[in-house]
Tab-separated table of C-alpha atoms in Angstrom:
chain	number	residue	atom	x	y	z
H	1	UNK	CA	0.000	0.000	0.000
H	2	UNK	CA	1.460	3.408	-0.907
H	3	UNK	CA	1.582	6.319	1.518
H	4	UNK	CA	-1.234	8.260	-0.128
H	5	UNK	CA	-3.665	5.340	0.177
H	6	UNK	CA	-2.520	4.775	3.720
H	7	UNK	CA	-3.309	8.389	4.629
H	8	UNK	CA	-6.760	8.049	3.082
H	9	UNK	CA	-7.667	4.908	5.018
H	10	UNK	CA	-5.979	5.160	8.378
H	11	UNK	CA	-7.691	6.586	11.437
H	12	UNK	CA	-4.743	7.192	13.706
H	13	UNK	CA	-1.108	8.088	13.566
H	14	UNK	CA	1.871	8.026	15.901
H	15	UNK	CA	1.107	4.702	17.456
H	16	UNK	CA	-2.588	5.372	17.911
H	17	UNK	CA	-2.026	8.179	20.409
H	18	UNK	CA	-3.571	10.911	18.288
H	19	UNK	CA	-6.556	11.018	15.969
H	20	UNK	CA	-5.532	11.736	12.389
H	21	UNK	CA	-6.498	15.350	11.604
H	22	UNK	CA	-8.705	16.009	8.600
H	23	UNK	CA	-5.905	17.767	6.720
H	24	UNK	CA	-3.877	14.536	6.560
H	25	UNK	CA	-6.925	12.628	5.324
H	26	UNK	CA	-7.386	15.313	2.673
H	27	UNK	CA	-3.774	14.856	1.549
H	28	UNK	CA	-4.457	11.213	0.853
H	29	UNK	CA	-6.908	12.061	-1.904
H	30	UNK	CA	-5.256	15.244	-3.195
H	31	UNK	CA	-4.490	14.465	-6.871
H	32	UNK	CA	-1.331	16.504	-7.474
H	33	UNK	CA	0.396	15.900	-4.174
H	34	UNK	CA	3.983	14.762	-4.193
H	35	UNK	CA	4.188	11.636	-2.029
H	36	UNK	CA	4.759	12.728	1.559
H	37	UNK	CA	3.135	15.180	3.936
H	38	UNK	CA	3.472	18.879	3.198
H	39	UNK	CA	4.622	21.386	5.803
H	40	UNK	CA	5.556	25.075	5.871
H	41	UNK	CA	8.560	26.517	7.721
H	42	UNK	CA	8.437	30.224	8.599
H	43	UNK	CA	11.598	32.237	9.233
H	44	UNK	CA	10.679	35.674	10.582
H	45	UNK	CA	13.312	38.437	10.325
H	46	UNK	CA	12.632	40.627	13.359
H	47	UNK	CA	13.392	44.325	13.304
H	48	UNK	CA	12.370	45.233	9.773
H	49	UNK	CA	14.761	43.849	7.176
H	50	UNK	CA	15.975	46.312	4.538
H	51	UNK	CA	14.518	44.720	1.419
H	52	UNK	CA	16.182	47.176	-0.962
H	53	UNK	CA	19.619	46.061	0.229
H	54	UNK	CA	18.587	42.406	0.272
H	55	UNK	CA	17.164	42.075	-3.241
H	56	UNK	CA	18.667	45.066	-4.957
H	57	UNK	CA	17.464	47.148	-7.958
H	58	UNK	CA	21.063	47.568	-9.045
H	59	UNK	CA	20.235	48.975	-12.498
H	60	UNK	CA	18.080	51.820	-11.133
H	61	UNK	CA	20.131	55.052	-10.813
H	62	UNK	CA	17.677	56.304	-8.167
H	63	UNK	CA	18.843	53.522	-5.862
H	64	UNK	CA	22.321	55.078	-5.823
H	65	UNK	CA	21.030	58.674	-5.659
H	66	UNK	CA	18.828	57.965	-2.632
H	67	UNK	CA	21.326	55.732	-0.834
H	68	UNK	CA	24.602	57.562	-1.164
H	69	UNK	CA	26.126	55.939	1.954
H	70	UNK	CA	24.713	52.400	1.976
H	71	UNK	CA	24.074	51.403	-1.644
H	72	UNK	CA	25.663	48.101	-2.721
H	73	UNK	CA	28.056	48.341	-5.648
H	74	UNK	CA	26.547	46.836	-8.793
H	75	UNK	CA	29.752	44.857	-9.330
H	76	UNK	CA	29.369	43.186	-5.921
H	77	UNK	CA	25.769	41.971	-6.131
H	78	UNK	CA	25.061	38.372	-7.171
H	79	UNK	CA	22.451	36.479	-9.173
H	80	UNK	CA	21.598	39.334	-11.516
H	81	UNK	CA	18.172	38.865	-13.083
H	82	UNK	CA	15.985	41.471	-14.837
H	83	UNK	CA	17.552	44.447	-13.090
H	84	UNK	CA	17.521	42.830	-9.641
H	85	UNK	CA	20.231	40.990	-7.719
H	86	UNK	CA	20.955	39.597	-4.269
H	87	UNK	CA	23.159	41.088	-1.569
H	88	UNK	CA	26.636	39.494	-1.898
H	89	UNK	CA	26.103	37.687	1.427
H	90	UNK	CA	23.156	35.841	-0.156
H	91	UNK	CA	25.175	33.958	-2.744
H	92	UNK	CA	23.382	30.705	-1.886
H	93	UNK	CA	19.987	32.379	-2.252
H	94	UNK	CA	21.078	33.206	-5.787
H	95	UNK	CA	22.144	29.589	-6.275
H	96	UNK	CA	18.798	28.270	-4.978
H	97	UNK	CA	17.002	30.523	-7.425
H	98	UNK	CA	19.212	29.344	-10.269
H	99	UNK	CA	18.313	25.793	-9.226
H	100	UNK	CA	14.634	26.702	-9.657
H	101	UNK	CA	13.918	26.348	-5.933
H	102	UNK	CA	13.506	29.977	-4.801
H	103	UNK	CA	10.842	32.512	-5.715
H	104	UNK	CA	11.117	36.200	-4.816
H	105	UNK	CA	7.822	38.026	-4.250
H	106	UNK	CA	8.481	41.743	-4.603
H	107	UNK	CA	6.894	44.716	-2.841
H	108	UNK	CA	4.926	42.760	-0.236
H	109	UNK	CA	3.053	44.729	2.414
H	110	UNK	CA	-0.439	45.814	3.405
H	111	UNK	CA	-2.670	48.931	3.201
H	112	UNK	CA	-2.220	51.695	5.783
H	113	UNK	CA	1.105	50.319	7.017
H	114	UNK	CA	2.242	50.779	10.604
H	115	UNK	CA	5.891	51.318	11.497
H	116	UNK	CA	5.744	49.943	15.030
H	117	UNK	CA	7.676	46.652	15.263
H	118	UNK	CA	5.232	45.104	17.724
H	119	UNK	CA	2.047	46.178	15.956
H	120	UNK	CA	3.268	45.324	12.456
H	121	UNK	CA	4.403	41.877	13.600
H	122	UNK	CA	0.966	41.435	15.174
H	123	UNK	CA	-0.716	42.332	11.862
H	124	UNK	CA	1.402	39.788	9.975
H	125	UNK	CA	0.786	37.135	12.630
H	126	UNK	CA	-2.984	37.607	12.782
H	127	UNK	CA	-3.541	38.454	9.074
H	128	UNK	CA	-5.949	41.252	9.989
H	129	UNK	CA	-6.307	44.803	8.723
H	130	UNK	CA	-4.075	47.393	10.349
H	131	UNK	CA	-7.031	48.882	12.273
H	132	UNK	CA	-8.360	45.575	13.662
H	133	UNK	CA	-7.264	43.540	16.690
H	134	UNK	CA	-7.874	39.840	17.376
H	135	UNK	CA	-6.436	37.345	19.849
H	136	UNK	CA	-5.855	34.338	17.562
H	137	UNK	CA	-3.148	34.019	14.935
H	138	UNK	CA	-3.843	33.053	11.330
H	139	UNK	CA	-2.072	29.716	11.681
H	140	UNK	CA	-3.773	29.085	15.025
H	141	UNK	CA	-7.182	29.596	13.401
H	142	UNK	CA	-6.190	27.245	10.593
H	143	UNK	CA	-5.044	24.544	13.016
H	144	UNK	CA	-8.210	24.908	15.116
H	145	UNK	CA	-10.309	24.056	12.062
H	146	UNK	CA	-8.049	21.384	10.617
H	147	UNK	CA	-7.278	19.498	13.802
H	148	UNK	CA	-10.955	19.096	14.748
H	149	UNK	CA	-10.163	19.526	18.402
H	150	UNK	CA	-6.570	19.077	19.428
H	151	UNK	CA	-3.238	17.774	18.163
H	152	UNK	CA	-0.240	18.539	20.343
H	153	UNK	CA	2.363	18.937	17.610
H	154	UNK	CA	0.406	20.319	14.656
H	155	UNK	CA	2.627	23.394	15.003
H	156	UNK	CA	6.161	23.698	16.397
H	157	UNK	CA	7.612	27.047	17.457
H	158	UNK	CA	11.395	27.010	17.971
H	159	UNK	CA	11.800	29.874	20.413
H	160	UNK	CA	11.791	30.786	24.105
H	161	UNK	CA	8.423	32.592	23.888
H	162	UNK	CA	5.122	31.708	22.234
H	163	UNK	CA	4.250	33.083	18.799
H	164	UNK	CA	0.901	34.813	18.226
H	165	UNK	CA	0.681	33.439	14.661
H	166	UNK	CA	0.169	29.926	16.088
H	167	UNK	CA	-2.170	30.874	18.924
H	168	UNK	CA	-5.672	29.426	18.594
H	169	UNK	CA	-8.530	28.341	20.807
H	170	UNK	CA	-7.043	24.852	21.179
H	171	UNK	CA	-3.431	24.053	22.214
H	172	UNK	CA	-2.363	22.779	18.791
H	173	UNK	CA	1.241	23.977	18.921
H	174	UNK	CA	4.232	23.684	21.211
H	175	UNK	CA	6.983	26.217	21.846
H	176	UNK	CA	10.313	24.555	22.555
H	177	UNK	CA	13.809	25.991	22.801
H	178	UNK	CA	15.838	22.770	22.706
H	179	UNK	CA	13.898	19.725	21.429
H	180	UNK	CA	16.599	17.325	22.591
H	181	UNK	CA	16.059	18.394	26.208
H	182	UNK	CA	12.281	18.661	25.916
H	183	UNK	CA	11.364	15.609	27.942
H	184	UNK	CA	8.286	15.643	30.178
H	185	UNK	CA	7.694	12.590	32.358
H	186	UNK	CA	4.386	13.100	34.149
H	187	UNK	CA	1.028	12.650	32.494
H	188	UNK	CA	-2.473	12.427	33.945
H	189	UNK	CA	-4.227	9.282	32.802
H	190	UNK	CA	-7.995	8.897	32.429
H	191	UNK	CA	-8.673	12.505	33.379
H	192	UNK	CA	-12.383	13.281	33.723
H	193	UNK	CA	-13.872	16.734	33.252
H	194	UNK	CA	-14.285	18.781	36.391
H	195	UNK	CA	-16.813	21.502	37.104
H	196	UNK	CA	-14.090	24.082	36.533
H	197	UNK	CA	-13.515	24.822	32.813
H	198	UNK	CA	-10.318	26.750	33.586
H	199	UNK	CA	-8.860	23.741	35.381
H	200	UNK	CA	-9.861	21.485	32.502
H	201	UNK	CA	-8.109	23.794	30.035
H	202	UNK	CA	-4.919	23.849	32.127
H	203	UNK	CA	-5.029	20.030	32.281
H	204	UNK	CA	-5.464	19.887	28.521
H	205	UNK	CA	-2.414	22.086	28.012
H	206	UNK	CA	-0.382	20.024	30.485
H	207	UNK	CA	-1.307	16.777	28.734
H	208	UNK	CA	-0.638	18.465	25.390
H	209	UNK	CA	2.904	19.336	26.461
H	210	UNK	CA	3.529	15.787	27.676
H	211	UNK	CA	2.072	14.286	24.520
H	212	UNK	CA	4.094	16.669	22.377
H	213	UNK	CA	7.268	15.815	24.252
H	214	UNK	CA	6.718	12.113	23.563
H	215	UNK	CA	6.161	12.678	19.851
H	216	UNK	CA	9.174	14.985	19.501
H	217	UNK	CA	11.468	12.436	21.170
H	218	UNK	CA	10.174	9.680	18.868
H	219	UNK	CA	10.881	11.832	15.800
H	220	UNK	CA	14.383	12.708	16.993
H	221	UNK	CA	15.116	9.027	17.648
H	222	UNK	CA	14.271	8.243	14.011
H	223	UNK	CA	16.475	10.928	12.430
H	224	UNK	CA	19.960	12.343	12.395
H	225	UNK	CA	21.797	15.291	10.866
H	226	UNK	CA	23.458	14.312	7.593
H	227	UNK	CA	25.348	17.548	6.910
H	228	UNK	CA	27.277	20.138	8.904
H	229	UNK	CA	25.307	23.226	10.015
H	230	UNK	CA	26.919	26.534	11.062
H	231	UNK	CA	27.186	27.247	14.794
H	232	UNK	CA	24.455	29.892	15.058
H	233	UNK	CA	21.101	29.944	16.817
H	234	UNK	CA	19.106	30.088	13.573
H	235	UNK	CA	21.109	27.207	12.107
H	236	UNK	CA	20.521	25.131	15.221
H	237	UNK	CA	16.783	25.785	15.079
H	238	UNK	CA	16.617	24.807	11.418
H	239	UNK	CA	18.694	21.721	12.110
H	240	UNK	CA	16.123	20.705	14.767
H	241	UNK	CA	13.287	21.343	12.324
H	242	UNK	CA	15.004	19.191	9.696
H	243	UNK	CA	15.411	16.394	12.252
H	244	UNK	CA	11.727	16.561	13.187
H	245	UNK	CA	10.631	16.538	9.542
H	246	UNK	CA	12.916	13.617	8.706
H	247	UNK	CA	11.662	11.818	11.813
H	248	UNK	CA	8.076	12.023	10.529
H	249	UNK	CA	6.727	14.234	13.301
H	250	UNK	CA	4.010	15.245	10.798
H	251	UNK	CA	3.718	18.820	12.056
H	252	UNK	CA	2.140	21.081	9.475
H	253	UNK	CA	3.798	24.313	10.595
H	254	UNK	CA	7.251	25.156	11.965
H	255	UNK	CA	8.187	28.659	13.052
H	256	UNK	CA	11.461	30.316	14.035
H	257	UNK	CA	13.024	33.759	13.817
H	258	UNK	CA	16.222	35.752	13.459
H	259	UNK	CA	16.605	39.039	15.363
H	260	UNK	CA	18.737	42.092	14.689
H	261	UNK	CA	17.395	43.749	11.520
H	262	UNK	CA	16.622	47.184	13.014
H	263	UNK	CA	19.514	48.858	11.199
H	264	UNK	CA	19.141	52.564	11.994
H	265	UNK	CA	22.936	52.930	12.124
H	266	UNK	CA	26.030	51.063	10.980
H	267	UNK	CA	23.802	49.183	8.555
H	268	UNK	CA	26.364	47.901	6.059
H	269	UNK	CA	28.307	45.791	8.537
H	270	UNK	CA	25.301	44.708	10.659
H	271	UNK	CA	23.224	43.768	7.641
H	272	UNK	CA	26.097	41.840	6.105
H	273	UNK	CA	26.431	39.730	9.277
H	274	UNK	CA	22.717	39.075	9.604
H	275	UNK	CA	22.298	38.133	5.938
H	276	UNK	CA	25.342	35.863	6.116
H	277	UNK	CA	23.729	34.026	9.043
H	278	UNK	CA	20.436	33.820	7.139
H	279	UNK	CA	22.122	32.598	3.951
H	280	UNK	CA	24.269	29.942	5.589
H	281	UNK	CA	21.479	28.663	7.871
H	282	UNK	CA	18.841	28.452	5.158
H	283	UNK	CA	21.198	26.869	2.640
H	284	UNK	CA	22.241	24.191	5.127
H	285	UNK	CA	18.586	23.412	5.811
H	286	UNK	CA	17.858	23.393	2.073
H	287	UNK	CA	20.786	21.062	1.368
H	288	UNK	CA	19.770	18.761	4.227
H	289	UNK	CA	16.210	18.434	2.935
H	290	UNK	CA	17.362	18.028	-0.651
H	291	UNK	CA	19.704	15.200	0.315
H	292	UNK	CA	16.837	13.545	2.204
H	293	UNK	CA	14.599	14.004	-0.892
H	294	UNK	CA	12.126	16.032	1.150
H	295	UNK	CA	12.524	19.510	-0.337
H	296	UNK	CA	9.414	19.127	-2.500
H	297	UNK	CA	7.348	18.569	0.645
H	298	UNK	CA	8.737	21.501	2.653
H	299	UNK	CA	8.028	25.161	1.839
H	300	UNK	CA	10.251	27.751	3.538
H	301	UNK	CA	8.872	31.294	3.916
H	302	UNK	CA	11.284	34.129	4.781
H	303	UNK	CA	9.730	37.503	5.676
H	304	UNK	CA	9.995	40.585	7.886
H	305	UNK	CA	7.343	42.815	9.466
H	306	UNK	CA	8.268	45.732	7.194
H	307	UNK	CA	11.071	47.052	5.006
H	308	UNK	CA	13.082	50.248	5.455
H	309	UNK	CA	12.793	53.795	4.111
H	310	UNK	CA	14.084	54.206	0.558
H	311	UNK	CA	16.425	57.101	1.394
H	312	UNK	CA	19.167	56.386	3.887
H	313	UNK	CA	19.513	58.420	7.088
H	314	UNK	CA	23.300	58.579	6.778
H	315	UNK	CA	24.719	55.236	7.834
H	316	UNK	CA	21.434	53.377	8.150
H	317	UNK	CA	17.743	53.353	7.368
H	318	UNK	CA	14.551	54.025	9.298
H	319	UNK	CA	11.331	52.009	9.407
H	320	UNK	CA	9.595	51.667	6.061
H	321	UNK	CA	6.855	49.618	4.427
H	322	UNK	CA	6.978	47.069	1.596
H	323	UNK	CA	9.760	44.510	1.132
H	324	UNK	CA	10.384	41.189	-0.647
H	325	UNK	CA	9.400	37.748	0.652
H	326	UNK	CA	11.323	34.610	-0.261
H	327	UNK	CA	9.705	31.214	-0.878
H	328	UNK	CA	12.041	28.215	-0.992
H	329	UNK	CA	11.217	24.595	-1.817
H	330	UNK	CA	7.733	23.109	-1.943
H	331	UNK	CA	7.888	22.847	-5.740
H	332	UNK	CA	7.602	26.623	-6.135
H	333	UNK	CA	8.128	28.024	-9.639
H	334	UNK	CA	11.578	29.512	-8.890
H	335	UNK	CA	10.815	32.905	-10.386
H	336	UNK	CA	10.438	36.596	-9.521
H	337	UNK	CA	6.867	37.742	-8.919
H	338	UNK	CA	5.869	41.392	-9.011
H	339	UNK	CA	7.422	44.452	-10.596
H	340	UNK	CA	10.804	45.832	-9.631
H	341	UNK	CA	10.550	48.466	-6.853
H	342	UNK	CA	9.460	51.794	-8.317
H	343	UNK	CA	11.759	54.311	-6.679
H	344	UNK	CA	10.278	57.167	-8.721
H	345	UNK	CA	6.761	56.672	-7.329
H	346	UNK	CA	6.937	56.625	-3.549
H	347	UNK	CA	4.392	57.172	-0.791
H	348	UNK	CA	5.950	59.880	1.355
H	349	UNK	CA	9.381	58.335	0.849
H	350	UNK	CA	8.276	54.723	1.170
H	351	UNK	CA	7.727	51.937	-1.336
H	352	UNK	CA	4.116	51.316	-2.304
H	353	UNK	CA	3.108	47.746	-1.643
H	354	UNK	CA	2.044	45.799	-4.712
H	355	UNK	CA	1.203	42.393	-3.209
H	356	UNK	CA	-0.690	41.973	0.058
H	357	UNK	CA	1.015	39.488	2.393
H	358	UNK	CA	-2.353	37.789	2.933
H	359	UNK	CA	-2.368	36.809	-0.732
H	360	UNK	CA	0.821	34.863	-0.037
H	361	UNK	CA	-0.862	33.227	2.968
H	362	UNK	CA	-3.844	32.336	0.774
H	363	UNK	CA	-1.512	30.611	-1.716
H	364	UNK	CA	0.194	28.642	1.043
H	365	UNK	CA	-3.098	27.482	2.552
H	366	UNK	CA	-4.664	26.579	-0.779
H	367	UNK	CA	-1.704	24.956	-2.513
H	368	UNK	CA	0.216	23.429	0.402
H	369	UNK	CA	-2.527	22.702	2.949
H	370	UNK	CA	-5.479	22.026	0.624
H	371	UNK	CA	-7.453	24.497	2.747
H	372	UNK	CA	-10.068	27.171	2.001
H	373	UNK	CA	-8.316	30.324	3.249
H	374	UNK	CA	-11.619	32.219	3.473
H	375	UNK	CA	-12.563	30.048	6.454
H	376	UNK	CA	-10.062	31.946	8.608
H	377	UNK	CA	-11.097	35.352	7.306
H	378	UNK	CA	-8.547	35.889	4.510
H	379	UNK	CA	-10.302	37.685	1.656
H	380	UNK	CA	-7.313	38.261	-0.618
H	381	UNK	CA	-6.899	36.156	-3.726
H	382	UNK	CA	-3.855	33.852	-3.848
H	383	UNK	CA	-0.685	35.014	-5.568
H	384	UNK	CA	-0.664	33.699	-9.114
H	385	UNK	CA	2.346	31.753	-10.374
H	386	UNK	CA	3.904	30.880	-7.019
H	387	UNK	CA	3.414	27.079	-7.117
């Protein structure tokens, strides 16, 4: 019996401990699915990454006129393609695109942008309008509907604090800093509901953590690292994620982040270091998955809460609006979507967004999760030509 038929027929997974969520049953009958479960890995660049110095309009003279102190020399940029090129620290991003495995989505943002780090991150994590506030994240709402109750490891957040994007009504995700040390021994057996709903919810979370710990340890026991990763925090997190994917944890969503992109001053050297970390970490993860023949089943999404101002402030840049997103793996089309940044038509010194980030979310939910994005309140149409 092949894996697709197995997913269609089976009623449990992981040794019968958890009920198979509806999204895995749906994958069994999805006609164009590559064999194997799909998942999405999010890498959030905290602080507002300077998109114009990441994916660079090196043929536009306005880029050099507006950025007299921090513009990248056109002879130094790599992966030149239709007037755009990558920062020299992103040489492996250029290679992944040449391999047909990386798509750049240009000028991504949202209407009425907000330049507060916290609020803009909240908007991206909840997928709401900039004037609306809700308590559940977009991925949390998705998991609430798809898990039909509760699955401890539907989402994995590699961090020391919880992520709003994964927060739902049910505890369907786990935040863990070091999966290898995430071992919980105690577990309440045959728990009956009390007359206190708050106590019942706390018990559910406690059992969820224990259950998740068990499943994570099983996945780690079935996998190992095949390549050498750099010695950075982001690399370590991605190495853990690769181990969990290779160990068949069957999580649908993984989330991690890289801090340090608030480059108001000394941008050239800071940005070079941060992009080098990003490049080396992502490329190691990419190579690991490719060697394991899993890249087609894993979609990596790299984004930041906003870009930077077009004109430099001297040695750095201030908070801006639109910026590129990068999609790696998952059988994406390996292209450039959207027009090159229009530096001659700005909104009070900022780039005008062309593609709403919720359109990217809609594409991910529809194409990778076989899910109707409108069910979680996303009204934007999917990005065309991504997958």
